[in-house]
Coordinates of C-alpha atoms in Angstrom, one line a residue:
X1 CA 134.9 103.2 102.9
X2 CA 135.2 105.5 105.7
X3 CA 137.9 106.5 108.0
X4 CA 137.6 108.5 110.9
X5 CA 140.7 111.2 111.7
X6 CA 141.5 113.3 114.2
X7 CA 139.1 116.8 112.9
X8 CA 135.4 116.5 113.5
X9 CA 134.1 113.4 111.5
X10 CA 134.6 111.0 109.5
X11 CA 136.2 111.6 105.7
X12 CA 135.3 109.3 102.5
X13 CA 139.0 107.4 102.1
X14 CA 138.6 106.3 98.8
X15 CA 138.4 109.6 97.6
X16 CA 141.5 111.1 99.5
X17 CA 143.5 107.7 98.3
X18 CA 142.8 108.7 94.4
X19 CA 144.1 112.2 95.6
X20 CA 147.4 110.6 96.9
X21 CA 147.7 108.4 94.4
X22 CA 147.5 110.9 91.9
X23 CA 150.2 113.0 93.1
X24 CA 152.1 110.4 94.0
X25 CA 152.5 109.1 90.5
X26 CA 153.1 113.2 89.5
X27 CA 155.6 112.8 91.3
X28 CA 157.2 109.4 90.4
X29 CA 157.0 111.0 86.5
X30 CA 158.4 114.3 87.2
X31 CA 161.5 112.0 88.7
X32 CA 161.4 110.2 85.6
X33 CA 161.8 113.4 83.5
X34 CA 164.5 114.4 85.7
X35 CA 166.5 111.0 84.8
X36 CA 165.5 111.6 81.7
X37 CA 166.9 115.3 81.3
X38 CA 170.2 114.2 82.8
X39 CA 171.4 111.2 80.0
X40 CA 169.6 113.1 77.3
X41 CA 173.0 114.6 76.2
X42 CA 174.5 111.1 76.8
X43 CA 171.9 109.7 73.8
X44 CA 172.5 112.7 71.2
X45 CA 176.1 113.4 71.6
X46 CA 178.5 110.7 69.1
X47 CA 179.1 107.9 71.3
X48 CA 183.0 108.7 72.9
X49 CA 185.2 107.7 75.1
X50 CA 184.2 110.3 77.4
X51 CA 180.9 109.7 76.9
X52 CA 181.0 105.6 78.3
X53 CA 182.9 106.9 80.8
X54 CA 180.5 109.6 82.4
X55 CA 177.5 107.1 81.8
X56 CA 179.4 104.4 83.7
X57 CA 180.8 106.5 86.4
X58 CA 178.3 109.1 86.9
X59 CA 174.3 108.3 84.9
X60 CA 174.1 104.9 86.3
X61 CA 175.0 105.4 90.1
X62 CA 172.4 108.8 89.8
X63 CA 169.6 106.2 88.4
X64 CA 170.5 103.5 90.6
X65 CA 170.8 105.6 93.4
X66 CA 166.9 107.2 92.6
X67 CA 165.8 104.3 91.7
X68 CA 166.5 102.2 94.6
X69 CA 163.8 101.9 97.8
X70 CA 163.1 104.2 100.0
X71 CA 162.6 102.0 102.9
X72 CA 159.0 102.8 103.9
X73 CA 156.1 100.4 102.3
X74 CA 154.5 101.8 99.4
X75 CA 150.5 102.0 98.4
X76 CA 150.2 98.9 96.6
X77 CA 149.3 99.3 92.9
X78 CA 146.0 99.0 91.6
X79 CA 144.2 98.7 88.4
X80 CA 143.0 101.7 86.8
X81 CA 144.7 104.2 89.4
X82 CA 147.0 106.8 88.6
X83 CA 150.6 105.2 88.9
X84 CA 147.9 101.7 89.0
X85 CA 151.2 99.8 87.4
X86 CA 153.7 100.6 90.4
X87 CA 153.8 100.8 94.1
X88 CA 153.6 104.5 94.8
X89 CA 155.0 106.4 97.2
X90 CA 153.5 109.3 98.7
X91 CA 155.1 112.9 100.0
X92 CA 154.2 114.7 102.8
X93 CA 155.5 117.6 100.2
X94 CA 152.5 116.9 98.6
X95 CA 150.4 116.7 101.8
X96 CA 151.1 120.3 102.4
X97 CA 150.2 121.2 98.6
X98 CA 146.7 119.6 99.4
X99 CA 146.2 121.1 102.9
X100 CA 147.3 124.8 101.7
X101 CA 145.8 124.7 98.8
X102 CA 143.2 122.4 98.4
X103 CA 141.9 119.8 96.8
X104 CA 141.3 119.5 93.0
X105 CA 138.6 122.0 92.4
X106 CA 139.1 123.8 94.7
X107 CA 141.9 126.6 95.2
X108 CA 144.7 125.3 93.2
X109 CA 147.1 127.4 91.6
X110 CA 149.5 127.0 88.4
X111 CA 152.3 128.9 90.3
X112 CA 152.1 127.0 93.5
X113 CA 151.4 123.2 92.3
X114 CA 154.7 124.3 90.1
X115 CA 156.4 124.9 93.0
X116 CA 155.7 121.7 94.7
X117 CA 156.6 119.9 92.2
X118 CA 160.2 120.9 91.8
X119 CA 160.0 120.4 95.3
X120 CA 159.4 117.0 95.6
X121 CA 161.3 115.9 93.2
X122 CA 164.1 117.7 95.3
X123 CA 163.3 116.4 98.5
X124 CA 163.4 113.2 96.9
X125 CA 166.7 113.5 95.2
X126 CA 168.1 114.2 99.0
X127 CA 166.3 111.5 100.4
X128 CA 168.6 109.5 98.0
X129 CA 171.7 111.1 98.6
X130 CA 171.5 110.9 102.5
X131 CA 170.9 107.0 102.0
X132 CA 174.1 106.6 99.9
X133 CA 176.1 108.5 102.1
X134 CA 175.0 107.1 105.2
X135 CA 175.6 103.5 104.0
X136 CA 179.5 104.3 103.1
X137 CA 179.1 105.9 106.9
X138 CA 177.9 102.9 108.5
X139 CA 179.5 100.4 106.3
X140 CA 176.2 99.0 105.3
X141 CA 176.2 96.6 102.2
X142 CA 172.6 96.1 101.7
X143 CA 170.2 99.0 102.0
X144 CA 166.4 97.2 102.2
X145 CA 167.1 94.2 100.5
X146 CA 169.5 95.8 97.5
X147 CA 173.1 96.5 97.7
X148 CA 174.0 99.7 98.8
X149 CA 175.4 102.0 96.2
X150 CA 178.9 101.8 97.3
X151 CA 178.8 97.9 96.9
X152 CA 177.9 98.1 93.3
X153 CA 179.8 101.3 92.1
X154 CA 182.9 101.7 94.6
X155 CA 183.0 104.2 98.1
X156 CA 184.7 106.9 95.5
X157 CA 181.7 107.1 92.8
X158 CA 179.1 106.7 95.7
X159 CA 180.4 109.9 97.5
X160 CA 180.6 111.7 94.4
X161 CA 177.2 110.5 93.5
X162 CA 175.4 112.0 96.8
X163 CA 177.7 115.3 96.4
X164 CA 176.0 115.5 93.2
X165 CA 172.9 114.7 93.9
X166 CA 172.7 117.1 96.7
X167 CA 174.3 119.8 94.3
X168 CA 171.5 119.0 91.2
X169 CA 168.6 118.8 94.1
X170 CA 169.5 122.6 95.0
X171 CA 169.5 123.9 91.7
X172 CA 166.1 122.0 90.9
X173 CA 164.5 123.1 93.8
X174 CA 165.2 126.7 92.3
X175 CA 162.4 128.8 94.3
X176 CA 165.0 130.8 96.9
X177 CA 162.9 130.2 100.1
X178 CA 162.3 126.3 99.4
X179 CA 166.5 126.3 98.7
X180 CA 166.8 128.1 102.2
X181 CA 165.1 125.7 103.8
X182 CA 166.7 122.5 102.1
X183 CA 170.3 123.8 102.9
X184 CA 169.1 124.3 106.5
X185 CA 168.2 120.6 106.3
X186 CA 171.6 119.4 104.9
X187 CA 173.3 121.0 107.3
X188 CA 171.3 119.6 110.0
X189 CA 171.6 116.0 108.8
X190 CA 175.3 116.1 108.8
X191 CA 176.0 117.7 111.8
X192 CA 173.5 115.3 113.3
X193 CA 175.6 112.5 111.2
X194 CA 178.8 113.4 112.4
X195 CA 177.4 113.6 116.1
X196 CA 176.2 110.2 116.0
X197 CA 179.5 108.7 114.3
X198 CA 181.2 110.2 117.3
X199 CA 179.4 107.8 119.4
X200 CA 181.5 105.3 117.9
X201 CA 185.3 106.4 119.1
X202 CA 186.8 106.0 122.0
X203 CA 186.7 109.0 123.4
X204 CA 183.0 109.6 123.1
X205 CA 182.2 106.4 124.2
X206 CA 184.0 107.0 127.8
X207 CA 182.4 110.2 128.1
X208 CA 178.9 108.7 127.8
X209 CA 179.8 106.2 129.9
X210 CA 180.8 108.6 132.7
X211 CA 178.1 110.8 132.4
X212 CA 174.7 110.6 134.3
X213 CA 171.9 109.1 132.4
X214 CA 170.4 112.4 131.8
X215 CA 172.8 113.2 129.9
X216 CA 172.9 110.0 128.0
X217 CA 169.2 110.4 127.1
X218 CA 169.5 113.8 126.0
X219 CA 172.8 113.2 123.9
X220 CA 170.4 110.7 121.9
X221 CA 167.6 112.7 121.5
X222 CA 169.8 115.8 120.3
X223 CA 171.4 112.9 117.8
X224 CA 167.6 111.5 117.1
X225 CA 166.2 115.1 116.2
X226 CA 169.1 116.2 113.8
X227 CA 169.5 112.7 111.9
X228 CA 166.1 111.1 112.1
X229 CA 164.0 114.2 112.9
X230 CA 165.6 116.5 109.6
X231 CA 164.2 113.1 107.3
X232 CA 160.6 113.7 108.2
X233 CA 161.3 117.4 109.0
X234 CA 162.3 118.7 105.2
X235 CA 159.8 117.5 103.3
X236 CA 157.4 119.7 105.6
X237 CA 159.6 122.4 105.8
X238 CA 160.8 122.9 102.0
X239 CA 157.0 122.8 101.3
X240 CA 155.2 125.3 103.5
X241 CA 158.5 127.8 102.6
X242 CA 157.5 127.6 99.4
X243 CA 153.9 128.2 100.0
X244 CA 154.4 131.1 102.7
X245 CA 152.7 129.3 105.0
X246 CA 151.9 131.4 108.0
X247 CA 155.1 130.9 111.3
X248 CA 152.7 129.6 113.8
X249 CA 151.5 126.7 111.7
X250 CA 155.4 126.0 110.4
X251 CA 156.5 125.9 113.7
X252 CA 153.4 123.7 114.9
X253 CA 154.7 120.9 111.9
X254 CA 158.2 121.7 112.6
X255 CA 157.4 120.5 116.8
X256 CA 155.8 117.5 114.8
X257 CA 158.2 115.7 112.8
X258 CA 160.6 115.9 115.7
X259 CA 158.4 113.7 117.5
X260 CA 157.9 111.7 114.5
X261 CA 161.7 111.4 113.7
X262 CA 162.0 110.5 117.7
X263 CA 159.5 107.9 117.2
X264 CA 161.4 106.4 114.2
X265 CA 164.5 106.4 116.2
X266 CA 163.0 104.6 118.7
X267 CA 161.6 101.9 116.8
X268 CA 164.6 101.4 114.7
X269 CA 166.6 100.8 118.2
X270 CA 164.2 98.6 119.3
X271 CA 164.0 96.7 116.3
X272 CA 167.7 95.2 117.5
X273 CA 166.1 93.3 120.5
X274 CA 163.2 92.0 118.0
X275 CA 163.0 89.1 116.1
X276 CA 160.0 89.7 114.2
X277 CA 161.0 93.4 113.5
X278 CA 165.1 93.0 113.1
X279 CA 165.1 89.5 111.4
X280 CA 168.9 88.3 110.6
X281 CA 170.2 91.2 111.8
X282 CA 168.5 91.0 115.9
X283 CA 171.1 91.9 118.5
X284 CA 173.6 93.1 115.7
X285 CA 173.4 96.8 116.2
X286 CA 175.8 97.1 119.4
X287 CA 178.7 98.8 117.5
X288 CA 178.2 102.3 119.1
X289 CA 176.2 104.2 122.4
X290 CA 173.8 105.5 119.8
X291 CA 171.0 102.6 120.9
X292 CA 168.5 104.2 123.1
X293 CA 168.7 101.0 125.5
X294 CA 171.6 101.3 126.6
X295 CA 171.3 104.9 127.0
X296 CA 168.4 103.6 129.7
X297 CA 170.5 100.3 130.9
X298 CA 173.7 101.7 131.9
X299 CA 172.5 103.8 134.5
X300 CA 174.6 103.4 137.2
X301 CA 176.4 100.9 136.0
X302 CA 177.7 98.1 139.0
X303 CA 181.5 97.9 139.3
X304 CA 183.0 95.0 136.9
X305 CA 180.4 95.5 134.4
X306 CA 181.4 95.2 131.1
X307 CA 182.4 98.1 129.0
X308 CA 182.8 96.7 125.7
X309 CA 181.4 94.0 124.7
X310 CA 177.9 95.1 125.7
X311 CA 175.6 91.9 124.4
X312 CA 175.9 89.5 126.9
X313 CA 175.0 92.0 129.4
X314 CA 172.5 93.8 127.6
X315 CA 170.4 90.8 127.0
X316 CA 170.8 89.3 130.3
X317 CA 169.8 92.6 132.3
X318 CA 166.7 92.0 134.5
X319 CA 165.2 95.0 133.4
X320 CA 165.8 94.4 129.6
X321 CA 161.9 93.6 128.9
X322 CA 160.5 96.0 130.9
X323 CA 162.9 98.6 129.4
X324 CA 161.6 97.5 126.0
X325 CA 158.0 97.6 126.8
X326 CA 158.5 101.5 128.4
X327 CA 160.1 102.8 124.6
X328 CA 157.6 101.3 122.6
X329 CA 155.2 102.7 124.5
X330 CA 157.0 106.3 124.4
X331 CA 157.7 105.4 120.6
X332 CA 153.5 104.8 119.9
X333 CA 153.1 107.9 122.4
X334 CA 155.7 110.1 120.3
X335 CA 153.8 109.1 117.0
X336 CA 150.0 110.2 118.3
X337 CA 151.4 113.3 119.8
X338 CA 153.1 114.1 116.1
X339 CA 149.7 113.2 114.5
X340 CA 147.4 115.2 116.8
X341 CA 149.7 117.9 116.3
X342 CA 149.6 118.0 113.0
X343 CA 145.5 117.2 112.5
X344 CA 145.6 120.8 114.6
X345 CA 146.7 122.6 111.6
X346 CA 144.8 120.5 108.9
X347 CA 142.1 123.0 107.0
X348 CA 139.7 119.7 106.6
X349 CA 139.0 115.8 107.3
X350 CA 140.5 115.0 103.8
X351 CA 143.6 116.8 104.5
X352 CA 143.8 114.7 107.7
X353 CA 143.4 112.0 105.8
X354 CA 145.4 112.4 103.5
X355 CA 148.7 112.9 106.0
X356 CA 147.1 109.7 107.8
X357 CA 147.4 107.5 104.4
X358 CA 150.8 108.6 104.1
X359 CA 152.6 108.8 107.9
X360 CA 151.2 105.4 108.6
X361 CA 153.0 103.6 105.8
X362 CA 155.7 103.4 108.5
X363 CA 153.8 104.7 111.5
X364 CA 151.5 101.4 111.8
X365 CA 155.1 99.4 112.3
X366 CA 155.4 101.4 115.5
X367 CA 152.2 100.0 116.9
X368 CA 153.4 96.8 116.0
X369 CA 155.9 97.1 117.5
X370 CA 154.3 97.7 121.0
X371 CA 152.0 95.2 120.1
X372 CA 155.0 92.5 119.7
X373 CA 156.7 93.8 122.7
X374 CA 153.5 93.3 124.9
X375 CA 153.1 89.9 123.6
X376 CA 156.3 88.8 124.4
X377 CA 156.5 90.4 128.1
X378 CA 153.1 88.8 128.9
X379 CA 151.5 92.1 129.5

């Protein structure tokens, strides 16, 4: 099987898949020894009290918090593959391993892969804590299917689970310039947090509603590139600091995953307005101005409008399909600029491959998306 990429040719897939597969299930075990590490005192120390206690309230919201999904679809598993027992998920940490570094035979180092391993795994571990916090944020109950970690373990253990997490994903990190780089992230993701749950009061709320649309659009995309952008940012980031990658190329992925994080934006938004993308929950997601449509419906809103409830006139707008159809579109357009900007720095067709097989796990619901929206709007 072939698969042609945005370099000079076409690439051998299978090949790069057992690449990605492989790391991904290093990765999946070096989390697995992390878990491990943590409750290992837990298992030799006489069983106490205190030590019920800090398994209930502290070992078993970490695991469940790791071990819950990560929201993007994994490779599927298959027989005789490394991780061939689990869906695996791959890292873009990884990605920037195989594109700096090579492939196996190649110009692999001890020092480095060591590096991006405790990378990973921290990257991961923040992944994690972002979700937890961000569901006691948005008062979500079920994260992908499963309860969020504050429905099964209370808002207090939940916040001190993420704080924690956070903490322990610093320290593993351990190489300076990849902790640099992860504490610039964290600060990113809650200032673009608390930005975005300003939306929500009052105050906020009239502003946008006073201000040109302009403004409104580049509020959201400010919001977009700190909260979404920083997800698909770090990874990228934490991983060519640690592998002294040269500033013109960190910049070049850095430009990138903002256009991937507006992308994902994007589609989430859309995803309200959506049956076959939002499910049970289409037309829910009208409790804030963070919702790139109305950013683009309110223009010049006529006198009488309503200002608060926001669904009845939302849906009934005459420009509600066509507004749809132009974000997808910008949403797909976002996602093939972010890829052709990052095949620019790949060092070969397997490395583009190889960022292909692991962008498009969510990246393909994006063209979907467009694909539903055209449908539906008879284009």
């Amino acid at each position: 099987m072939a698969i042609t990429v945005g370099v000079t040719g076409t690439t051998d897939m299978t090949d790069v898949e057992a690449v990605v597969r492989g790391d991904a299930a290093l990765l999946e075990d070096d989390l697995a020894e992390f878990l491990d590490a943590l409750t290992a005192p837990a298992r030799t120390a006489a069983v106490s009290v205190y030590d019920t206690a800090l398994r209930r309230a502290l070992y078993e919201p970490v695991a469940d918090a790791l071990g819950s999904k990560v929201g993007q679809q994994a490779l599927p598993p298959t027989p005789g593959a490394p991780g061939g027992r689990a869906p695996l998920r791959p890292s873009m940490v990884y990605w920037a391993y195989r594109n700096y570094r090579g492939f196996s035979g190649e110009s692999e180092t001890a020092s480095d892969l060591a590096v991006i391993r405790r990378t990973a795994v921290a990257v991961r571990i923040l992944l994690k804590a972002a979700v937890a916090l961000d569901d006691i944020q948005d008062g979500s109950e079920i994260r992908y299917g499963e309860p969020a970690l504050h429905s099964t373990h209370g808002t207090p253990l939940a916040l001190n689970t993420g704080a924690w997490l956070i903490m322990s994903a610093l320290r593993h990190a351990a190489d300076p310039a990849v902790v640099d780089s992860l504490v610039r992230s964290v600060g990113s993701g809650f200032t673009g947090q608390a930005v975005d749950m300003s939306s929500r009061t009052a105050l906020t709320r009239a502003e946008l509603l006073a201000a040109p649309r302009a403004a409104r659009v580049g509020f959201w995309e400010a919001t977009a590139a700190l909260k979404t952008g920083t997800l698909f940012w770090m990874p990228l980031d934490a991983a060519v600091a640690g592998l002294r990658v040269v500033e013109d190329d960190r910049l070049a992925l850095d430009g990138a995953m903002r256009q991937l994080g507006l992308a994902s934006q994007l589609f989430n938004d859309l995803t309200d307005f959506v049956p076959e993308f939002g499910g049970a929950n289409t037309h829910e997601d009208f409790d804030g101005l963070g919702n790139r449509v109305f950013l683009e419906l309110l223009d010049d809103l006529p006198a009488g409008s309503p200002r608060e409830d926001f669904k009845p006139y939302v849906l009934g707008h005459p420009r509600l399909e066509r507004t749809l159809l132009a974000l997808a579109e910008e949403a797909v357009a976002l996602k093939r600029a972010a890829k052709g900007a990052v095949h620019g720095v790949c060092r070969s067709e397997r490395s583009a491959a190889y960022f292909d097989v692991t962008i498009e796990r969510k990246g393909h619901l994006i063209d979907r998306l467009l694909a539903a929206v055209r449908q539906r709007s008879g284009v």
